[in-house]
Tab-separated table of C-alpha atoms in Angstrom:
chain	number	residue	atom	x	y	z
A	398	MET	CA	-55.139	-10.943	-55.774
A	399	ARG	CA	-55.995	-7.265	-55.704
A	400	ASN	CA	-54.148	-6.806	-52.411
A	401	LEU	CA	-51.115	-8.635	-53.823
A	402	TYR	CA	-51.149	-6.384	-56.887
A	403	PHE	CA	-51.268	-3.213	-54.783
A	404	ALA	CA	-48.434	-4.567	-52.584
A	405	ILE	CA	-46.238	-5.202	-55.646
A	406	VAL	CA	-47.003	-1.761	-57.050
A	407	LYS	CA	-46.282	-0.131	-53.712
A	408	ASN	CA	-42.921	-1.911	-53.280
A	409	LYS	CA	-41.938	-2.082	-56.912
A	410	ASP	CA	-38.674	-0.218	-56.345
A	411	HIS	CA	-37.510	-2.648	-53.650
A	412	ILE	CA	-38.601	-5.655	-55.663
A	413	SER	CA	-36.810	-4.348	-58.744
A	414	PHE	CA	-33.637	-3.785	-56.710
A	415	ILE	CA	-33.681	-7.310	-55.286
A	416	LEU	CA	-34.380	-8.865	-58.689
A	417	SER	CA	-31.545	-6.844	-60.198
A	418	ILE	CA	-29.120	-8.104	-57.564
A	419	LEU	CA	-30.210	-11.707	-58.058
A	420	ILE	CA	-29.895	-11.448	-61.824
A	421	SER	CA	-26.503	-9.780	-61.536
A	422	LEU	CA	-25.227	-12.463	-59.188
A	423	SER	CA	-26.531	-15.165	-61.491
A	424	LEU	CA	-24.775	-13.585	-64.466
A	425	LEU	CA	-21.557	-13.145	-62.498
A	426	LEU	CA	-21.496	-16.692	-61.228
A	427	ASN	CA	-22.282	-18.230	-64.584
A	428	ASN	CA	-20.061	-16.031	-66.703
A	429	SER	CA	-17.043	-17.917	-68.106
A	430	ASN	CA	-14.928	-14.791	-68.599
A	431	PRO	CA	-11.530	-15.138	-66.820
A	432	LYS	CA	-11.926	-11.725	-65.190
A	433	MET	CA	-15.270	-12.811	-63.750
A	434	ALA	CA	-13.613	-15.968	-62.390
A	435	ILE	CA	-11.138	-13.772	-60.493
A	436	LEU	CA	-14.006	-11.648	-59.183
A	437	ARG	CA	-15.887	-14.758	-58.087
A	438	SER	CA	-12.824	-16.063	-56.206
A	439	LYS	CA	-12.412	-12.705	-54.441
A	440	THR	CA	-16.086	-12.712	-53.566
A	441	ILE	CA	-15.766	-16.209	-52.106
A	442	GLU	CA	-12.765	-15.089	-50.009
A	443	VAL	CA	-14.736	-12.128	-48.658
A	444	VAL	CA	-17.679	-14.368	-47.811
A	445	ALA	CA	-15.352	-16.876	-46.128
A	446	PHE	CA	-13.653	-14.080	-44.123
A	447	ILE	CA	-17.012	-12.736	-42.972
A	448	SER	CA	-18.275	-16.228	-42.099
A	449	SER	CA	-15.162	-17.380	-40.209
A	450	PRO	CA	-15.969	-15.622	-36.863
A	451	MET	CA	-19.407	-17.227	-36.786
A	452	THR	CA	-17.866	-20.598	-37.601
A	453	TRP	CA	-15.299	-20.107	-34.808
A	454	ILE	CA	-18.031	-19.211	-32.293
A	455	LYS	CA	-20.059	-22.268	-33.299
A	456	SER	CA	-16.927	-24.402	-32.936
A	457	LEU	CA	-16.335	-23.072	-29.405
A	458	THR	CA	-19.930	-23.828	-28.471
A	459	TYR	CA	-19.577	-27.358	-29.835
A	460	LEU	CA	-16.272	-27.881	-27.977
A	461	LYS	CA	-17.833	-26.659	-24.730
A	462	GLU	CA	-20.730	-29.084	-25.100
A	463	GLU	CA	-18.349	-31.927	-26.026
A	464	ASN	CA	-16.106	-31.135	-23.038
A	465	GLN	CA	-19.105	-31.175	-20.707
A	466	LEU	CA	-20.197	-34.518	-22.136
A	467	LEU	CA	-16.694	-35.947	-21.688
A	468	MET	CA	-16.589	-34.721	-18.082
A	469	GLU	CA	-19.897	-36.433	-17.358
A	470	LYS	CA	-18.676	-39.664	-18.964
A	471	ASN	CA	-15.403	-39.458	-17.017
A	472	LEU	CA	-17.281	-39.026	-13.740
A	473	ALA	CA	-19.573	-41.947	-14.552
A	474	LEU	CA	-16.584	-44.154	-15.400
A	475	SER	CA	-14.769	-43.104	-12.206
A	476	LEU	CA	-17.802	-44.005	-10.123
A	477	GLN	CA	-18.101	-47.313	-11.953
A	478	VAL	CA	-14.431	-48.137	-11.335
A	479	GLU	CA	-14.718	-47.214	-7.646
A	480	SER	CA	-17.823	-49.370	-7.346
A	481	MET	CA	-16.007	-52.307	-8.954
A	482	LEU	CA	-13.007	-51.846	-6.631
A	483	SER	CA	-15.320	-51.709	-3.631
A	484	LEU	CA	-17.035	-54.910	-4.739
A	485	GLN	CA	-13.620	-56.535	-5.239
A	486	ARG	CA	-12.530	-55.554	-1.710
A	487	GLU	CA	-15.803	-56.837	-0.292
A	488	ASN	CA	-15.433	-60.093	-2.228
A	489	ASP	CA	-11.867	-60.502	-0.921
A	490	GLN	CA	-13.063	-59.991	2.656
A	491	LEU	CA	-15.859	-62.532	2.240
A	492	GLN	CA	-13.477	-65.064	0.674
A	493	GLU	CA	-11.016	-64.547	3.522
A	494	MET	CA	-13.787	-65.073	6.076
A	495	LEU	CA	-14.965	-68.223	4.307
A	496	ASN	CA	-11.447	-69.672	4.282
A	497	PHE	CA	-10.985	-68.826	7.951
A	498	LYS	CA	-14.278	-70.405	8.975
A	499	GLN	CA	-13.502	-73.590	7.041
A	500	GLY	CA	-10.119	-73.829	8.752
A	501	THR	CA	-11.272	-73.695	12.377
A	502	LYS	CA	-13.340	-75.829	14.755
A	503	LEU	CA	-14.810	-72.752	16.408
A	504	PHE	CA	-18.522	-72.106	15.920
A	505	LEU	CA	-18.467	-68.704	14.228
A	506	LYS	CA	-21.463	-66.605	13.270
A	507	PRO	CA	-20.799	-64.114	10.434
A	508	ALA	CA	-22.158	-60.576	10.761
A	509	HIS	CA	-22.237	-57.387	8.723
A	510	VAL	CA	-21.116	-54.070	10.236
A	511	VAL	CA	-24.094	-51.728	9.825
A	512	ASN	CA	-22.959	-48.759	11.908
A	513	LYS	CA	-19.854	-47.409	13.587
A	514	GLY	CA	-19.930	-45.623	16.898
A	515	MET	CA	-23.237	-44.914	18.616
A	516	GLN	CA	-21.903	-43.823	22.020
A	517	PRO	CA	-19.545	-40.842	22.436
A	518	ASN	CA	-17.628	-42.418	25.344
A	519	LEU	CA	-17.170	-45.815	23.690
A	520	LEU	CA	-15.496	-46.897	20.457
A	521	SER	CA	-17.889	-49.456	19.039
A	522	ILE	CA	-19.648	-50.864	16.006
A	523	VAL	CA	-23.148	-52.228	15.427
A	524	ILE	CA	-23.578	-55.613	13.752
A	525	ASP	CA	-26.715	-57.071	12.195
A	526	ILE	CA	-27.139	-60.179	14.386
A	527	GLY	CA	-28.447	-60.502	17.944
A	528	LYS	CA	-30.254	-62.771	20.375
A	529	GLU	CA	-32.181	-64.436	17.560
A	530	ASP	CA	-28.777	-65.696	16.329
A	531	ASN	CA	-27.575	-66.750	19.820
A	532	VAL	CA	-25.533	-63.593	20.261
A	533	PHE	CA	-25.339	-62.248	23.818
A	534	PRO	CA	-23.086	-59.839	25.736
A	535	ASN	CA	-19.443	-60.808	26.350
A	536	GLN	CA	-18.859	-62.904	23.252
A	537	PRO	CA	-15.609	-62.580	21.243
A	538	VAL	CA	-15.728	-60.734	17.918
A	539	LEU	CA	-12.981	-61.245	15.359
A	540	THR	CA	-11.991	-61.187	11.715
A	541	PRO	CA	-9.716	-63.685	9.930
A	542	LYS	CA	-6.789	-61.438	10.940
A	543	GLY	CA	-7.542	-61.391	14.643
A	544	VAL	CA	-9.629	-60.246	17.595
A	545	ILE	CA	-11.345	-56.873	17.195
A	546	GLY	CA	-13.491	-56.735	20.330
A	547	LYS	CA	-16.423	-58.223	22.210
A	548	THR	CA	-20.193	-57.843	22.307
A	549	ILE	CA	-21.449	-55.645	25.144
A	550	GLU	CA	-25.141	-55.310	24.287
A	551	ALA	CA	-27.456	-57.530	22.242
A	552	GLY	CA	-30.906	-56.879	20.852
A	553	ASN	CA	-33.056	-59.334	18.965
A	554	GLY	CA	-31.534	-58.534	15.575
A	555	ALA	CA	-28.507	-56.339	16.286
A	556	SER	CA	-25.640	-56.043	18.767
A	557	ILE	CA	-23.075	-53.479	19.918
A	558	VAL	CA	-19.412	-54.491	19.843
A	559	GLN	CA	-16.775	-52.758	21.958
A	560	LEU	CA	-13.663	-52.403	19.793
A	561	ILE	CA	-10.115	-53.277	20.787
A	562	SER	CA	-9.262	-49.627	20.050
A	563	ASP	CA	-11.448	-48.407	22.939
A	564	ILE	CA	-9.318	-46.975	25.748
A	565	ASN	CA	-11.190	-49.040	28.362
A	566	TYR	CA	-10.752	-52.347	26.513
A	567	ARG	CA	-8.541	-54.991	28.148
A	568	LEU	CA	-7.470	-58.407	26.865
A	569	SER	CA	-5.368	-61.131	28.475
A	570	VAL	CA	-2.790	-62.293	25.931
A	571	ARG	CA	0.117	-64.702	25.523
A	572	ILE	CA	3.281	-64.002	23.523
A	573	LEU	CA	4.651	-66.922	21.503
A	574	PRO	CA	6.998	-68.770	21.570
A	575	SER	CA	8.114	-67.501	25.000
A	576	GLY	CA	4.694	-68.098	26.594
A	577	ALA	CA	4.825	-64.792	28.487
A	578	THR	CA	1.451	-63.386	29.454
A	579	GLY	CA	0.177	-59.882	30.076
A	580	ILE	CA	-2.718	-57.460	29.714
A	581	LEU	CA	-3.188	-55.790	26.344
A	582	ARG	CA	-4.692	-52.315	25.988
A	583	TRP	CA	-4.941	-49.740	23.201
A	584	PHE	CA	-1.850	-47.570	22.790
A	585	SER	CA	-1.955	-45.615	19.500
A	586	GLU	CA	-3.187	-45.856	15.902
A	587	GLY	CA	-2.874	-49.507	14.811
A	588	GLU	CA	-0.885	-50.438	17.899
A	589	ALA	CA	-1.574	-51.785	21.389
A	590	GLN	CA	0.614	-52.344	24.439
A	591	VAL	CA	1.031	-55.365	26.690
A	592	ARG	CA	1.994	-54.629	30.272
A	593	GLU	CA	2.804	-56.758	33.307
A	594	VAL	CA	5.247	-58.924	31.323
A	595	GLN	CA	8.117	-60.425	33.311
A	596	LYS	CA	11.443	-58.713	32.534
A	597	ASN	CA	13.488	-61.925	32.382
A	598	VAL	CA	11.399	-63.404	29.518
A	599	GLU	CA	12.966	-63.293	26.057
A	600	ILE	CA	10.664	-61.578	23.565
A	601	ASN	CA	11.598	-60.626	19.998
A	602	ILE	CA	10.067	-58.374	17.374
A	603	GLY	CA	7.762	-60.418	15.142
A	604	ASP	CA	6.668	-62.845	17.892
A	605	LYS	CA	2.993	-63.799	17.669
A	606	VAL	CA	0.490	-62.489	20.217
A	607	VAL	CA	-2.644	-64.579	20.905
A	608	THR	CA	-5.336	-64.741	23.548
A	609	SER	CA	-4.116	-66.452	26.714
A	610	GLY	CA	-7.278	-68.402	27.579
A	611	PHE	CA	-7.315	-66.973	31.116
A	612	SER	CA	-10.421	-64.934	30.316
A	613	GLU	CA	-13.916	-66.405	30.565
A	614	ILE	CA	-14.759	-64.611	27.319
A	615	TYR	CA	-11.897	-65.502	24.954
A	616	PRO	CA	-10.636	-69.040	24.285
A	617	ALA	CA	-6.893	-69.560	24.057
A	618	GLY	CA	-5.061	-69.098	20.780
A	619	LEU	CA	-7.121	-66.466	18.974
A	620	PRO	CA	-4.768	-64.249	16.919
A	621	VAL	CA	-4.277	-60.703	18.204
A	622	GLY	CA	-1.149	-59.242	16.569
A	623	GLU	CA	2.650	-59.230	16.389
A	624	VAL	CA	5.350	-57.796	18.662
A	625	ALA	CA	6.586	-54.447	17.327
A	626	GLY	CA	8.858	-53.371	20.214
A	627	VAL	CA	10.035	-54.359	23.703
A	628	TYR	CA	10.816	-51.820	26.465
A	629	ASP	CA	11.987	-52.267	30.047
A	630	GLU	CA	10.109	-50.371	32.736
A	631	ARG	CA	12.491	-48.414	34.916
A	632	GLY	CA	12.564	-49.468	38.549
A	633	SER	CA	10.333	-52.469	37.848
A	634	PHE	CA	10.676	-56.195	37.311
A	635	GLN	CA	8.348	-55.959	34.314
A	636	LYS	CA	8.602	-54.864	30.679
A	637	MET	CA	6.209	-53.344	28.146
A	638	VAL	CA	5.615	-54.876	24.735
A	639	ASN	CA	4.186	-52.916	21.804
A	640	VAL	CA	1.944	-54.961	19.520
A	641	THR	CA	0.956	-54.209	15.924
A	642	LEU	CA	-2.731	-54.971	15.365
A	643	PRO	CA	-3.526	-56.501	11.942
A	644	ASN	CA	-7.026	-55.083	11.570
A	645	ASP	CA	-7.684	-51.603	10.209
A	646	ILE	CA	-10.589	-50.576	12.416
A	647	SER	CA	-11.927	-48.152	9.790
A	648	THR	CA	-12.163	-50.561	6.843
A	649	PHE	CA	-13.576	-53.981	7.731
A	650	GLN	CA	-17.227	-54.602	6.842
A	651	TYR	CA	-17.741	-58.171	8.082
A	652	VAL	CA	-16.896	-59.881	11.362
A	653	PHE	CA	-17.382	-63.187	13.169
A	654	VAL	CA	-18.996	-63.636	16.562
A	655	LEU	CA	-17.735	-66.659	18.474
A	656	ILE	CA	-20.769	-68.659	19.613
A	657	GLY	CA	-20.668	-71.395	22.251
A	658	ASP	CA	-17.974	-72.597	24.643
A	659	SER	CA	-15.573	-74.259	22.180
A	660	ASN	CA	-11.929	-73.439	22.937
A	661	GLU	CA	-10.231	-75.438	20.197
A	662	ILE	CA	-8.532	-73.905	17.206
A	663	LYS	CA	-6.911	-75.807	14.345
């Protein structure tokens, strides 16, 4: 108590000044005189003017935080939408494969593409089935849209598939309804070329291209693509046929491996 007393005595001038201000403000704010009302309104305006920059700064800080939160929510929603679209595409592919398998007599083994391209000199994919699933080299690989390649190596639980887009890939095909045959090879993005086709055979754009059955690997009638153009080779009795391939090599996630020797297709 003694220390408090000495502190009050020592700072009595400051304490008196503060008390005077508080009492004055109290009297001003509670005085009903019209002139005092005007003074109070002016005082409020001054206080509001002084406070407005701080309020504006706080508002900017709040807006920045809110904008950051909205950006994070927008990113999360975008990722969620992309995930849902990816699942929808995957579901569509699986449904298409199921329908295709139910509509054919071929013994097909479904597989998931787990890697793309392990050898620099070969365009290939890796699938998650192998010898344990009766998969061996030189077996046809296809999707519901058509042939995409053949197995070239098989491990116990995985296999390498040479893609139709590999420059060294060859496939004996037949063009319907003419019945003309030739050798198909990769030509450009999404397109292959059939050579060694007789010039006197009538071939039209839109004709179906299927496997010929001449190969020991591919049974007859597997879909390959459609005719996109027909060109005569100069100085030759043959013509070249450009074929549009239905499969986008960069997008499919599931394939079928043709197991067994069946060569019948519904």
